Amino acid sequence: MKRLTDAERDAALSTVPQWEYGALRGGVIRRVFVFADFTQAFAFMTQVAFHAEKADHHPEWANVYNRVDITLTTHDADGLSQRDVALAQVIDRIAEGMQRP
Ligand SMILES: C[C@H](O)[C@H](O)[C@H]1CNC2=NC(N)=NC(=O)C2=N1
């Protein structure tokens, strides 16, 4: 998997505006999700996990009660790839309607 160029990255990130780009480790994106409670947070994580396994692309994440902190990067590419952006899009879709108002 190829690491995105700066121009490709800018274009791709405009499709997932709620993810924050960071330059560490060659490029990562991060978003924090907050749910009503732990059950909702874990239901979200379960759906993401099934998708990630199917796509063979996995989030780095931490969960504390109702909060899920997700970082995406592509180890094989030493930075951000199209697969991270694609996964972020799916994660956004899963989270839609689940998060705390
Ligand atoms: C062998 C397997 O394809 C790789 O280890 C996959 C698995 N999941 C992955 N997930 C992420 N986020 N980055 C990777 O480079 C990656 N590589």
PDB file of N, CA and C and ligand atoms in Angstrom:
ATOM      1  N   MET A   1       0.845  -1.207   0.000  1.00  0.00           N
ATOM      2  CA  MET A   1       0.000   0.000   0.000  1.00  0.00           C
ATOM      3  C   MET A   1       0.876   1.251   0.000  1.00  0.00           C
ATOM      4  N   LYS A   2       0.523   2.171  -0.888  1.00  0.00           N
ATOM      5  CA  LYS A   2       1.341   3.372  -1.104  1.00  0.00           C
ATOM      6  C   LYS A   2       0.924   4.488  -0.140  1.00  0.00           C
ATOM      7  N   ARG A   3       1.908   5.144   0.405  1.00  0.00           N
ATOM      8  CA  ARG A   3       1.649   6.316   1.238  1.00  0.00           C
ATOM      9  C   ARG A   3       1.151   7.471   0.363  1.00  0.00           C
ATOM     10  N   LEU A   4       0.169   8.214   0.843  1.00  0.00           N
ATOM     11  CA  LEU A   4      -0.395   9.309   0.058  1.00  0.00           C
ATOM     12  C   LEU A   4       0.600  10.463  -0.033  1.00  0.00           C
ATOM     13  N   THR A   5       0.644  11.117  -1.186  1.00  0.00           N
ATOM     14  CA  THR A   5       1.412  12.358  -1.300  1.00  0.00           C
ATOM     15  C   THR A   5       0.661  13.453  -0.534  1.00  0.00           C
ATOM     16  N   ASP A   6       1.304  14.582  -0.326  1.00  0.00           N
ATOM     17  CA  ASP A   6       0.654  15.675   0.413  1.00  0.00           C
ATOM     18  C   ASP A   6      -0.634  16.116  -0.284  1.00  0.00           C
ATOM     19  N   ALA A   7      -0.592  16.202  -1.607  1.00  0.00           N
ATOM     20  CA  ALA A   7      -1.778  16.648  -2.355  1.00  0.00           C
ATOM     21  C   ALA A   7      -2.891  15.605  -2.263  1.00  0.00           C
ATOM     22  N   GLU A   8      -2.516  14.336  -2.422  1.00  0.00           N
ATOM     23  CA  GLU A   8      -3.513  13.254  -2.306  1.00  0.00           C
ATOM     24  C   GLU A   8      -4.112  13.246  -0.900  1.00  0.00           C
ATOM     25  N   ARG A   9      -3.248  13.471   0.073  1.00  0.00           N
ATOM     26  CA  ARG A   9      -3.703  13.474   1.471  1.00  0.00           C
ATOM     27  C   ARG A   9      -4.707  14.595   1.717  1.00  0.00           C
ATOM     28  N   ASP A  10      -4.409  15.783   1.234  1.00  0.00           N
ATOM     29  CA  ASP A  10      -5.323  16.913   1.444  1.00  0.00           C
ATOM     30  C   ASP A  10      -6.686  16.629   0.831  1.00  0.00           C
ATOM     31  N   ALA A  11      -6.667  16.083  -0.373  1.00  0.00           N
ATOM     32  CA  ALA A  11      -7.938  15.781  -1.054  1.00  0.00           C
ATOM     33  C   ALA A  11      -8.706  14.701  -0.296  1.00  0.00           C
ATOM     34  N   ALA A  12      -7.988  13.660   0.134  1.00  0.00           N
ATOM     35  CA  ALA A  12      -8.641  12.539   0.817  1.00  0.00           C
ATOM     36  C   ALA A  12      -9.208  12.980   2.169  1.00  0.00           C
ATOM     37  N   LEU A  13      -8.459  13.823   2.860  1.00  0.00           N
ATOM     38  CA  LEU A  13      -8.903  14.223   4.210  1.00  0.00           C
ATOM     39  C   LEU A  13     -10.131  15.123   4.169  1.00  0.00           C
ATOM     40  N   SER A  14     -10.367  15.757   3.038  1.00  0.00           N
ATOM     41  CA  SER A  14     -11.568  16.592   2.941  1.00  0.00           C
ATOM     42  C   SER A  14     -12.829  15.736   2.957  1.00  0.00           C
ATOM     43  N   THR A  15     -12.703  14.431   2.717  1.00  0.00           N
ATOM     44  CA  THR A  15     -13.868  13.532   2.772  1.00  0.00           C
ATOM     45  C   THR A  15     -14.144  13.059   4.198  1.00  0.00           C
ATOM     46  N   VAL A  16     -13.193  13.278   5.107  1.00  0.00           N
ATOM     47  CA  VAL A  16     -13.371  12.887   6.523  1.00  0.00           C
ATOM     48  C   VAL A  16     -12.940  14.061   7.417  1.00  0.00           C
ATOM     49  N   PRO A  17     -13.694  15.170   7.329  1.00  0.00           N
ATOM     50  CA  PRO A  17     -13.245  16.419   7.964  1.00  0.00           C
ATOM     51  C   PRO A  17     -13.168  16.359   9.486  1.00  0.00           C
ATOM     52  N   GLN A  18     -13.792  15.380  10.088  1.00  0.00           N
ATOM     53  CA  GLN A  18     -13.764  15.331  11.550  1.00  0.00           C
ATOM     54  C   GLN A  18     -12.539  14.600  12.089  1.00  0.00           C
ATOM     55  N   TRP A  19     -11.709  14.079  11.186  1.00  0.00           N
ATOM     56  CA  TRP A  19     -10.478  13.421  11.595  1.00  0.00           C
ATOM     57  C   TRP A  19      -9.346  14.438  11.555  1.00  0.00           C
ATOM     58  N   GLU A  20      -8.519  14.381  12.580  1.00  0.00           N
ATOM     59  CA  GLU A  20      -7.420  15.339  12.688  1.00  0.00           C
ATOM     60  C   GLU A  20      -6.128  14.680  12.213  1.00  0.00           C
ATOM     61  N   TYR A  21      -5.436  15.363  11.318  1.00  0.00           N
ATOM     62  CA  TYR A  21      -4.184  14.834  10.792  1.00  0.00           C
ATOM     63  C   TYR A  21      -3.029  15.168  11.728  1.00  0.00           C
ATOM     64  N   GLY A  22      -2.125  14.211  11.903  1.00  0.00           N
ATOM     65  CA  GLY A  22      -0.909  14.457  12.668  1.00  0.00           C
ATOM     66  C   GLY A  22       0.281  13.912  11.903  1.00  0.00           C
ATOM     67  N   ALA A  23       1.389  14.622  11.973  1.00  0.00           N
ATOM     68  CA  ALA A  23       2.560  14.242  11.165  1.00  0.00           C
ATOM     69  C   ALA A  23       3.375  13.110  11.791  1.00  0.00           C
ATOM     70  N   LEU A  24       3.051  12.724  13.024  1.00  0.00           N
ATOM     71  CA  LEU A  24       3.887  11.711  13.670  1.00  0.00           C
ATOM     72  C   LEU A  24       3.791  10.366  12.949  1.00  0.00           C
ATOM     73  N   ARG A  25       4.876   9.601  13.019  1.00  0.00           N
ATOM     74  CA  ARG A  25       4.970   8.276  12.408  1.00  0.00           C
ATOM     75  C   ARG A  25       4.647   8.301  10.918  1.00  0.00           C
ATOM     76  N   GLY A  26       5.029   9.364  10.243  1.00  0.00           N
ATOM     77  CA  GLY A  26       4.835   9.449   8.804  1.00  0.00           C
ATOM     78  C   GLY A  26       3.447   9.888   8.399  1.00  0.00           C
ATOM     79  N   GLY A  27       2.551  10.041   9.364  1.00  0.00           N
ATOM     80  CA  GLY A  27       1.193  10.509   9.071  1.00  0.00           C
ATOM     81  C   GLY A  27       0.138   9.624   9.703  1.00  0.00           C
ATOM     82  N   VAL A  28      -0.702  10.233  10.510  1.00  0.00           N
ATOM     83  CA  VAL A  28      -1.807   9.505  11.166  1.00  0.00           C
ATOM     84  C   VAL A  28      -3.052  10.407  11.118  1.00  0.00           C
ATOM     85  N   ILE A  29      -4.215   9.797  11.267  1.00  0.00           N
ATOM     86  CA  ILE A  29      -5.418  10.588  11.519  1.00  0.00           C
ATOM     87  C   ILE A  29      -6.079  10.070  12.786  1.00  0.00           C
ATOM     88  N   ARG A  30      -6.741  10.983  13.507  1.00  0.00           N
ATOM     89  CA  ARG A  30      -7.297  10.639  14.812  1.00  0.00           C
ATOM     90  C   ARG A  30      -8.678  11.274  14.977  1.00  0.00           C
ATOM     91  N   ARG A  31      -9.578  10.529  15.567  1.00  0.00           N
ATOM     92  CA  ARG A  31     -10.875  11.082  15.941  1.00  0.00           C
ATOM     93  C   ARG A  31     -11.316  10.436  17.245  1.00  0.00           C
ATOM     94  N   VAL A  32     -11.935  11.242  18.107  1.00  0.00           N
ATOM     95  CA  VAL A  32     -12.464  10.747  19.383  1.00  0.00           C
ATOM     96  C   VAL A  32     -13.983  10.722  19.290  1.00  0.00           C
ATOM     97  N   PHE A  33     -14.565   9.576  19.618  1.00  0.00           N
ATOM     98  CA  PHE A  33     -16.019   9.406  19.600  1.00  0.00           C
ATOM     99  C   PHE A  33     -16.525   9.304  21.039  1.00  0.00           C
ATOM    100  N   VAL A  34     -17.660   9.950  21.305  1.00  0.00           N
ATOM    101  CA  VAL A  34     -18.247   9.879  22.649  1.00  0.00           C
ATOM    102  C   VAL A  34     -19.673   9.371  22.531  1.00  0.00           C
ATOM    103  N   PHE A  35     -19.973   8.337  23.300  1.00  0.00           N
ATOM    104  CA  PHE A  35     -21.283   7.686  23.242  1.00  0.00           C
ATOM    105  C   PHE A  35     -22.030   7.892  24.556  1.00  0.00           C
ATOM    106  N   ALA A  36     -23.254   7.419  24.587  1.00  0.00           N
ATOM    107  CA  ALA A  36     -24.083   7.609  25.795  1.00  0.00           C
ATOM    108  C   ALA A  36     -23.508   6.843  26.977  1.00  0.00           C
ATOM    109  N   ASP A  37     -22.976   5.680  26.702  1.00  0.00           N
ATOM    110  CA  ASP A  37     -22.479   4.826  27.788  1.00  0.00           C
ATOM    111  C   ASP A  37     -21.524   3.776  27.216  1.00  0.00           C
ATOM    112  N   PHE A  38     -21.042   2.897  28.063  1.00  0.00           N
ATOM    113  CA  PHE A  38     -20.080   1.876  27.637  1.00  0.00           C
ATOM    114  C   PHE A  38     -20.694   0.899  26.642  1.00  0.00           C
ATOM    115  N   THR A  39     -21.968   0.552  26.860  1.00  0.00           N
ATOM    116  CA  THR A  39     -22.624  -0.404  25.960  1.00  0.00           C
ATOM    117  C   THR A  39     -22.633   0.114  24.529  1.00  0.00           C
ATOM    118  N   GLN A  40     -22.961   1.376  24.363  1.00  0.00           N
ATOM    119  CA  GLN A  40     -22.976   1.983  23.029  1.00  0.00           C
ATOM    120  C   GLN A  40     -21.567   2.027  22.442  1.00  0.00           C
ATOM    121  N   ALA A  41     -20.609   2.407  23.268  1.00  0.00           N
ATOM    122  CA  ALA A  41     -19.227   2.494  22.792  1.00  0.00           C
ATOM    123  C   ALA A  41     -18.749   1.118  22.334  1.00  0.00           C
ATOM    124  N   PHE A  42     -19.072   0.103  23.097  1.00  0.00           N
ATOM    125  CA  PHE A  42     -18.573  -1.230  22.754  1.00  0.00           C
ATOM    126  C   PHE A  42     -19.314  -1.807  21.549  1.00  0.00           C
ATOM    127  N   ALA A  43     -20.604  -1.471  21.412  1.00  0.00           N
ATOM    128  CA  ALA A  43     -21.362  -1.900  20.221  1.00  0.00           C
ATOM    129  C   ALA A  43     -20.719  -1.291  18.968  1.00  0.00           C
ATOM    130  N   PHE A  44     -20.353  -0.038  19.064  1.00  0.00           N
ATOM    131  CA  PHE A  44     -19.660   0.645  17.964  1.00  0.00           C
ATOM    132  C   PHE A  44     -18.339  -0.063  17.647  1.00  0.00           C
ATOM    133  N   MET A  45     -17.561  -0.343  18.678  1.00  0.00           N
ATOM    134  CA  MET A  45     -16.265  -0.990  18.469  1.00  0.00           C
ATOM    135  C   MET A  45     -16.429  -2.363  17.824  1.00  0.00           C
ATOM    136  N   THR A  46     -17.485  -3.069  18.212  1.00  0.00           N
ATOM    137  CA  THR A  46     -17.728  -4.401  17.646  1.00  0.00           C
ATOM    138  C   THR A  46     -17.982  -4.304  16.143  1.00  0.00           C
ATOM    139  N   GLN A  47     -18.795  -3.335  15.755  1.00  0.00           N
ATOM    140  CA  GLN A  47     -19.076  -3.168  14.315  1.00  0.00           C
ATOM    141  C   GLN A  47     -17.816  -2.774  13.563  1.00  0.00           C
ATOM    142  N   VAL A  48     -17.034  -1.881  14.149  1.00  0.00           N
ATOM    143  CA  VAL A  48     -15.786  -1.464  13.502  1.00  0.00           C
ATOM    144  C   VAL A  48     -14.843  -2.667  13.388  1.00  0.00           C
ATOM    145  N   ALA A  49     -14.785  -3.463  14.439  1.00  0.00           N
ATOM    146  CA  ALA A  49     -13.870  -4.616  14.450  1.00  0.00           C
ATOM    147  C   ALA A  49     -14.211  -5.605  13.341  1.00  0.00           C
ATOM    148  N   PHE A  50     -15.502  -5.882  13.147  1.00  0.00           N
ATOM    149  CA  PHE A  50     -15.886  -6.823  12.084  1.00  0.00           C
ATOM    150  C   PHE A  50     -15.491  -6.276  10.719  1.00  0.00           C
ATOM    151  N   HIS A  51     -15.718  -4.997  10.516  1.00  0.00           N
ATOM    152  CA  HIS A  51     -15.341  -4.407   9.229  1.00  0.00           C
ATOM    153  C   HIS A  51     -13.817  -4.442   9.041  1.00  0.00           C
ATOM    154  N   ALA A  52     -13.092  -4.066  10.105  1.00  0.00           N
ATOM    155  CA  ALA A  52     -11.627  -3.991  10.027  1.00  0.00           C
ATOM    156  C   ALA A  52     -11.037  -5.355   9.669  1.00  0.00           C
ATOM    157  N   GLU A  53     -11.580  -6.376  10.258  1.00  0.00           N
ATOM    158  CA  GLU A  53     -11.063  -7.723  10.008  1.00  0.00           C
ATOM    159  C   GLU A  53     -11.325  -8.132   8.560  1.00  0.00           C
ATOM    160  N   LYS A  54     -12.510  -7.807   8.079  1.00  0.00           N
ATOM    161  CA  LYS A  54     -12.845  -8.121   6.676  1.00  0.00           C
ATOM    162  C   LYS A  54     -11.907  -7.384   5.722  1.00  0.00           C
ATOM    163  N   ALA A  55     -11.632  -6.126   6.045  1.00  0.00           N
ATOM    164  CA  ALA A  55     -10.805  -5.285   5.167  1.00  0.00           C
ATOM    165  C   ALA A  55      -9.312  -5.512   5.405  1.00  0.00           C
ATOM    166  N   ASP A  56      -8.977  -6.280   6.430  1.00  0.00           N
ATOM    167  CA  ASP A  56      -7.581  -6.481   6.828  1.00  0.00           C
ATOM    168  C   ASP A  56      -6.866  -5.144   7.036  1.00  0.00           C
ATOM    169  N   HIS A  57      -7.584  -4.238   7.674  1.00  0.00           N
ATOM    170  CA  HIS A  57      -6.990  -2.947   8.033  1.00  0.00           C
ATOM    171  C   HIS A  57      -7.582  -2.551   9.380  1.00  0.00           C
ATOM    172  N   HIS A  58      -6.726  -2.321  10.371  1.00  0.00           N
ATOM    173  CA  HIS A  58      -7.193  -2.298  11.749  1.00  0.00           C
ATOM    174  C   HIS A  58      -6.874  -0.977  12.450  1.00  0.00           C
ATOM    175  N   PRO A  59      -7.800  -0.541  13.274  1.00  0.00           N
ATOM    176  CA  PRO A  59      -7.562   0.706  14.016  1.00  0.00           C
ATOM    177  C   PRO A  59      -6.628   0.493  15.198  1.00  0.00           C
ATOM    178  N   GLU A  60      -5.944   1.553  15.580  1.00  0.00           N
ATOM    179  CA  GLU A  60      -5.300   1.609  16.891  1.00  0.00           C
ATOM    180  C   GLU A  60      -6.279   2.402  17.731  1.00  0.00           C
ATOM    181  N   TRP A  61      -6.691   1.851  18.864  1.00  0.00           N
ATOM    182  CA  TRP A  61      -7.733   2.547  19.608  1.00  0.00           C
ATOM    183  C   TRP A  61      -7.642   2.314  21.094  1.00  0.00           C
ATOM    184  N   ALA A  62      -8.292   3.225  21.829  1.00  0.00           N
ATOM    185  CA  ALA A  62      -8.392   3.087  23.271  1.00  0.00           C
ATOM    186  C   ALA A  62      -9.822   3.419  23.668  1.00  0.00           C
ATOM    187  N   ASN A  63     -10.318   2.676  24.630  1.00  0.00           N
ATOM    188  CA  ASN A  63     -11.675   2.901  25.120  1.00  0.00           C
ATOM    189  C   ASN A  63     -11.639   3.127  26.622  1.00  0.00           C
ATOM    190  N   VAL A  64     -12.263   4.214  27.042  1.00  0.00           N
ATOM    191  CA  VAL A  64     -12.486   4.438  28.469  1.00  0.00           C
ATOM    192  C   VAL A  64     -13.970   4.758  28.634  1.00  0.00           C
ATOM    193  N   TYR A  65     -14.700   3.851  29.240  1.00  0.00           N
ATOM    194  CA  TYR A  65     -16.146   3.973  29.436  1.00  0.00           C
ATOM    195  C   TYR A  65     -16.871   4.308  28.120  1.00  0.00           C
ATOM    196  N   ASN A  66     -17.296   5.553  27.934  1.00  0.00           N
ATOM    197  CA  ASN A  66     -18.120   5.891  26.765  1.00  0.00           C
ATOM    198  C   ASN A  66     -17.313   6.551  25.643  1.00  0.00           C
ATOM    199  N   ARG A  67     -16.007   6.528  25.767  1.00  0.00           N
ATOM    200  CA  ARG A  67     -15.148   7.257  24.856  1.00  0.00           C
ATOM    201  C   ARG A  67     -14.259   6.281  24.078  1.00  0.00           C
ATOM    202  N   VAL A  68     -14.186   6.486  22.767  1.00  0.00           N
ATOM    203  CA  VAL A  68     -13.324   5.648  21.927  1.00  0.00           C
ATOM    204  C   VAL A  68     -12.410   6.580  21.129  1.00  0.00           C
ATOM    205  N   ASP A  69     -11.139   6.415  21.332  1.00  0.00           N
ATOM    206  CA  ASP A  69     -10.120   7.277  20.727  1.00  0.00           C
ATOM    207  C   ASP A  69      -9.409   6.447  19.647  1.00  0.00           C
ATOM    208  N   ILE A  70      -9.571   6.856  18.398  1.00  0.00           N
ATOM    209  CA  ILE A  70      -9.083   6.028  17.284  1.00  0.00           C
ATOM    210  C   ILE A  70      -7.987   6.745  16.494  1.00  0.00           C
ATOM    211  N   THR A  71      -6.925   6.020  16.221  1.00  0.00           N
ATOM    212  CA  THR A  71      -5.860   6.505  15.349  1.00  0.00           C
ATOM    213  C   THR A  71      -5.717   5.536  14.188  1.00  0.00           C
ATOM    214  N   LEU A  72      -5.606   6.087  12.988  1.00  0.00           N
ATOM    215  CA  LEU A  72      -5.421   5.257  11.797  1.00  0.00           C
ATOM    216  C   LEU A  72      -4.127   5.641  11.097  1.00  0.00           C
ATOM    217  N   THR A  73      -3.381   4.620  10.730  1.00  0.00           N
ATOM    218  CA  THR A  73      -2.173   4.797   9.929  1.00  0.00           C
ATOM    219  C   THR A  73      -1.879   3.460   9.271  1.00  0.00           C
ATOM    220  N   THR A  74      -1.010   3.461   8.280  1.00  0.00           N
ATOM    221  CA  THR A  74      -0.697   2.203   7.588  1.00  0.00           C
ATOM    222  C   THR A  74       0.755   1.855   7.848  1.00  0.00           C
ATOM    223  N   HIS A  75       0.955   0.818   8.635  1.00  0.00           N
ATOM    224  CA  HIS A  75       2.310   0.441   9.046  1.00  0.00           C
ATOM    225  C   HIS A  75       3.149   0.085   7.821  1.00  0.00           C
ATOM    226  N   ASP A  76       2.526  -0.658   6.898  1.00  0.00           N
ATOM    227  CA  ASP A  76       3.248  -1.097   5.696  1.00  0.00           C
ATOM    228  C   ASP A  76       3.718   0.089   4.850  1.00  0.00           C
ATOM    229  N   ALA A  77       3.016   1.226   4.950  1.00  0.00           N
ATOM    230  CA  ALA A  77       3.343   2.392   4.115  1.00  0.00           C
ATOM    231  C   ALA A  77       4.113   3.449   4.896  1.00  0.00           C
ATOM    232  N   ASP A  78       4.338   3.195   6.178  1.00  0.00           N
ATOM    233  CA  ASP A  78       5.007   4.190   7.033  1.00  0.00           C
ATOM    234  C   ASP A  78       4.291   5.533   6.987  1.00  0.00           C
ATOM    235  N   GLY A  79       2.994   5.501   7.020  1.00  0.00           N
ATOM    236  CA  GLY A  79       2.233   6.755   7.004  1.00  0.00           C
ATOM    237  C   GLY A  79       0.806   6.521   6.580  1.00  0.00           C
ATOM    238  N   LEU A  80       0.222   7.578   6.056  1.00  0.00           N
ATOM    239  CA  LEU A  80      -1.199   7.540   5.730  1.00  0.00           C
ATOM    240  C   LEU A  80      -1.405   7.008   4.313  1.00  0.00           C
ATOM    241  N   SER A  81      -2.347   6.065   4.174  1.00  0.00           N
ATOM    242  CA  SER A  81      -2.680   5.541   2.844  1.00  0.00           C
ATOM    243  C   SER A  81      -4.185   5.680   2.611  1.00  0.00           C
ATOM    244  N   GLN A  82      -4.575   5.344   1.393  1.00  0.00           N
ATOM    245  CA  GLN A  82      -6.001   5.392   1.032  1.00  0.00           C
ATOM    246  C   GLN A  82      -6.807   4.447   1.919  1.00  0.00           C
ATOM    247  N   ARG A  83      -6.188   3.397   2.400  1.00  0.00           N
ATOM    248  CA  ARG A  83      -6.918   2.439   3.246  1.00  0.00           C
ATOM    249  C   ARG A  83      -7.345   3.084   4.561  1.00  0.00           C
ATOM    250  N   ASP A  84      -6.530   3.994   5.085  1.00  0.00           N
ATOM    251  CA  ASP A  84      -6.906   4.698   6.319  1.00  0.00           C
ATOM    252  C   ASP A  84      -8.116   5.599   6.083  1.00  0.00           C
ATOM    253  N   VAL A  85      -8.094   6.257   4.945  1.00  0.00           N
ATOM    254  CA  VAL A  85      -9.201   7.164   4.632  1.00  0.00           C
ATOM    255  C   VAL A  85     -10.487   6.350   4.413  1.00  0.00           C
ATOM    256  N   ALA A  86     -10.357   5.232   3.709  1.00  0.00           N
ATOM    257  CA  ALA A  86     -11.522   4.370   3.478  1.00  0.00           C
ATOM    258  C   ALA A  86     -12.077   3.848   4.802  1.00  0.00           C
ATOM    259  N   LEU A  87     -11.179   3.454   5.712  1.00  0.00           N
ATOM    260  CA  LEU A  87     -11.644   2.958   7.013  1.00  0.00           C
ATOM    261  C   LEU A  87     -12.294   4.086   7.817  1.00  0.00           C
ATOM    262  N   ALA A  88     -11.729   5.277   7.756  1.00  0.00           N
ATOM    263  CA  ALA A  88     -12.318   6.419   8.475  1.00  0.00           C
ATOM    264  C   ALA A  88     -13.733   6.691   7.969  1.00  0.00           C
ATOM    265  N   GLN A  89     -13.922   6.564   6.661  1.00  0.00           N
ATOM    266  CA  GLN A  89     -15.264   6.798   6.091  1.00  0.00           C
ATOM    267  C   GLN A  89     -16.262   5.782   6.633  1.00  0.00           C
ATOM    268  N   VAL A  90     -15.857   4.526   6.702  1.00  0.00           N
ATOM    269  CA  VAL A  90     -16.744   3.487   7.224  1.00  0.00           C
ATOM    270  C   VAL A  90     -17.031   3.721   8.711  1.00  0.00           C
ATOM    271  N   ILE A  91     -15.996   4.077   9.457  1.00  0.00           N
ATOM    272  CA  ILE A  91     -16.170   4.325  10.894  1.00  0.00           C
ATOM    273  C   ILE A  91     -17.144   5.483  11.118  1.00  0.00           C
ATOM    274  N   ASP A  92     -17.016   6.539  10.328  1.00  0.00           N
ATOM    275  CA  ASP A  92     -17.942   7.677  10.446  1.00  0.00           C
ATOM    276  C   ASP A  92     -19.377   7.222  10.215  1.00  0.00           C
ATOM    277  N   ARG A  93     -19.550   6.364   9.215  1.00  0.00           N
ATOM    278  CA  ARG A  93     -20.900   5.886   8.875  1.00  0.00           C
ATOM    279  C   ARG A  93     -21.462   5.029  10.022  1.00  0.00           C
ATOM    280  N   ILE A  94     -20.629   4.184  10.604  1.00  0.00           N
ATOM    281  CA  ILE A  94     -21.084   3.339  11.720  1.00  0.00           C
ATOM    282  C   ILE A  94     -21.474   4.218  12.910  1.00  0.00           C
ATOM    283  N   ALA A  95     -20.668   5.243  13.164  1.00  0.00           N
ATOM    284  CA  ALA A  95     -20.894   6.077  14.360  1.00  0.00           C
ATOM    285  C   ALA A  95     -22.110   6.980  14.219  1.00  0.00           C
ATOM    286  N   GLU A  96     -22.471   7.256  12.962  1.00  0.00           N
ATOM    287  CA  GLU A  96     -23.575   8.187  12.728  1.00  0.00           C
ATOM    288  C   GLU A  96     -24.844   7.678  13.408  1.00  0.00           C
ATOM    289  N   GLY A  97     -25.432   8.516  14.186  1.00  0.00           N
ATOM    290  CA  GLY A  97     -26.666   8.116  14.854  1.00  0.00           C
ATOM    291  C   GLY A  97     -26.437   7.365  16.158  1.00  0.00           C
ATOM    292  N   MET A  98     -25.192   6.961  16.426  1.00  0.00           N
ATOM    293  CA  MET A  98     -24.922   6.228  17.680  1.00  0.00           C
ATOM    294  C   MET A  98     -24.377   7.126  18.779  1.00  0.00           C
ATOM    295  N   GLN A  99     -23.750   8.238  18.357  1.00  0.00           N
ATOM    296  CA  GLN A  99     -23.046   9.050  19.341  1.00  0.00           C
ATOM    297  C   GLN A  99     -23.995   9.840  20.232  1.00  0.00           C
ATOM    298  N   ARG A 100     -23.479  10.225  21.363  1.00  0.00           N
ATOM    299  CA  ARG A 100     -24.247  11.029  22.311  1.00  0.00           C
ATOM    300  C   ARG A 100     -24.623  12.359  21.650  1.00  0.00           C
ATOM    301  N   PRO A 101     -25.865  12.784  21.803  1.00  0.00           N
ATOM    302  CA  PRO A 101     -26.279  14.040  21.180  1.00  0.00           C
ATOM    303  C   PRO A 101     -25.518  15.241  21.767  1.00  0.00           C
TER     304      PRO A 101
HETATM  305  C1  LIG B   1      -0.317  -8.801   7.065  1.00  0.00           C
HETATM  306  C2  LIG B   1      -1.421  -7.790   7.125  1.00  0.00           C
HETATM  307  O1  LIG B   1      -1.945  -7.541   5.847  1.00  0.00           O
HETATM  308  C3  LIG B   1      -0.948  -6.491   7.683  1.00  0.00           C
HETATM  309  O2  LIG B   1      -0.269  -6.683   8.899  1.00  0.00           O
HETATM  310  C4  LIG B   1      -2.055  -5.482   7.828  1.00  0.00           C
HETATM  311  C5  LIG B   1      -3.035  -5.756   8.940  1.00  0.00           C
HETATM  312  N1  LIG B   1      -3.716  -4.544   9.408  1.00  0.00           N
HETATM  313  C6  LIG B   1      -3.167  -3.338   9.264  1.00  0.00           C
HETATM  314  N2  LIG B   1      -3.730  -2.282   9.815  1.00  0.00           N
HETATM  315  C7  LIG B   1      -3.186  -1.068   9.731  1.00  0.00           C
HETATM  316  N3  LIG B   1      -3.781  -0.020  10.303  1.00  0.00           N
HETATM  317  N4  LIG B   1      -2.039  -0.886   9.055  1.00  0.00           N
HETATM  318  C8  LIG B   1      -1.399  -1.898   8.451  1.00  0.00           C
HETATM  319  O3  LIG B   1      -0.357  -1.682   7.817  1.00  0.00           O
HETATM  320  C9  LIG B   1      -1.970  -3.189   8.530  1.00  0.00           C
HETATM  321  N5  LIG B   1      -1.416  -4.220   7.937  1.00  0.00           N
END
